[in-house]
Amino acid sequence: MIGSQTTVTTSPTLLVDSDSTHRNIVVHAVGNGIVYLGSSAVTSSTGFYIDKAAGAIPITLPSNEKLYGITASGTQLVTVLTPDP
C-alpha cells in the first residue's frame, strides 16, 4: 500500500487519480472538520460526508474513476492508502 496526505480545500481536490483496474482504498479525514467525497463535481451539498470520528473508511474505487474531496470552509487534511501500482 502507498500512503499519501492531501490538504482538501473549498474547491474539488483530487485525492485518488484514475487507474485501469478496480482498487480497494482507505480514506481517513485527519482534521477536526468535515470533508465531502465524490467526483470532480463534488460539493458540500452533494458529497459523501466523512470526519475524523468516522475513522478510516474503506472504498472500492471502480476502474477509470477518480476520487475528490471538498470542504465547506477552510482546509482539512485527508490521508489515503492505495494499492501499489
PDB file of C-alpha atoms in Angstrom, residues 13-46:
ATOM      1  CA  THR A  13      -9.342  18.432  -4.563  1.00  0.00           C
ATOM      2  CA  LEU A  14      -8.059  15.250  -6.230  1.00  0.00           C
ATOM      3  CA  LEU A  15      -7.446  12.518  -3.641  1.00  0.00           C
ATOM      4  CA  VAL A  16      -7.013   9.463  -5.898  1.00  0.00           C
ATOM      5  CA  ASP A  17      -6.319   9.545  -9.622  1.00  0.00           C
ATOM      6  CA  SER A  18      -7.888   7.063 -12.043  1.00  0.00           C
ATOM      7  CA  ASP A  19      -6.404   3.672 -12.854  1.00  0.00           C
ATOM      8  CA  SER A  20      -7.327   0.921 -15.303  1.00  0.00           C
ATOM      9  CA  THR A  21      -8.336  -1.513 -12.523  1.00  0.00           C
ATOM     10  CA  HIS A  22     -10.692  -1.560  -9.537  1.00  0.00           C
ATOM     11  CA  ARG A  23      -8.852  -0.657  -6.340  1.00  0.00           C
ATOM     12  CA  ASN A  24      -9.587  -1.009  -2.668  1.00  0.00           C
ATOM     13  CA  ILE A  25      -8.527   2.210  -0.975  1.00  0.00           C
ATOM     14  CA  VAL A  26      -8.799   3.566   2.556  1.00  0.00           C
ATOM     15  CA  VAL A  27      -9.624   7.227   3.286  1.00  0.00           C
ATOM     16  CA  HIS A  28      -9.393   8.999   6.649  1.00  0.00           C
ATOM     17  CA  ALA A  29     -10.142  12.646   7.463  1.00  0.00           C
ATOM     18  CA  VAL A  30      -7.476  13.638   9.981  1.00  0.00           C
ATOM     19  CA  GLY A  31      -8.522  17.205  10.790  1.00  0.00           C
ATOM     20  CA  ASN A  32     -11.368  18.230  13.094  1.00  0.00           C
ATOM     21  CA  GLY A  33     -13.639  19.415  10.265  1.00  0.00           C
ATOM     22  CA  ILE A  34     -15.779  17.744   7.630  1.00  0.00           C
ATOM     23  CA  VAL A  35     -14.748  16.511   4.186  1.00  0.00           C
ATOM     24  CA  TYR A  36     -17.170  15.543   1.423  1.00  0.00           C
ATOM     25  CA  LEU A  37     -16.163  12.900  -1.130  1.00  0.00           C
ATOM     26  CA  GLY A  38     -17.302  12.450  -4.720  1.00  0.00           C
ATOM     27  CA  SER A  39     -16.490  13.150  -8.356  1.00  0.00           C
ATOM     28  CA  SER A  40     -14.853  16.287  -9.731  1.00  0.00           C
ATOM     29  CA  ALA A  41     -18.288  17.925  -9.381  1.00  0.00           C
ATOM     30  CA  VAL A  42     -18.469  17.235  -5.625  1.00  0.00           C
ATOM     31  CA  THR A  43     -19.962  19.931  -3.388  1.00  0.00           C
ATOM     32  CA  SER A  44     -20.627  20.180   0.335  1.00  0.00           C
ATOM     33  CA  SER A  45     -24.300  19.599  -0.515  1.00  0.00           C
ATOM     34  CA  THR A  46     -23.845  16.504  -2.679  1.00  0.00           C
TER      35      THR A  46
END
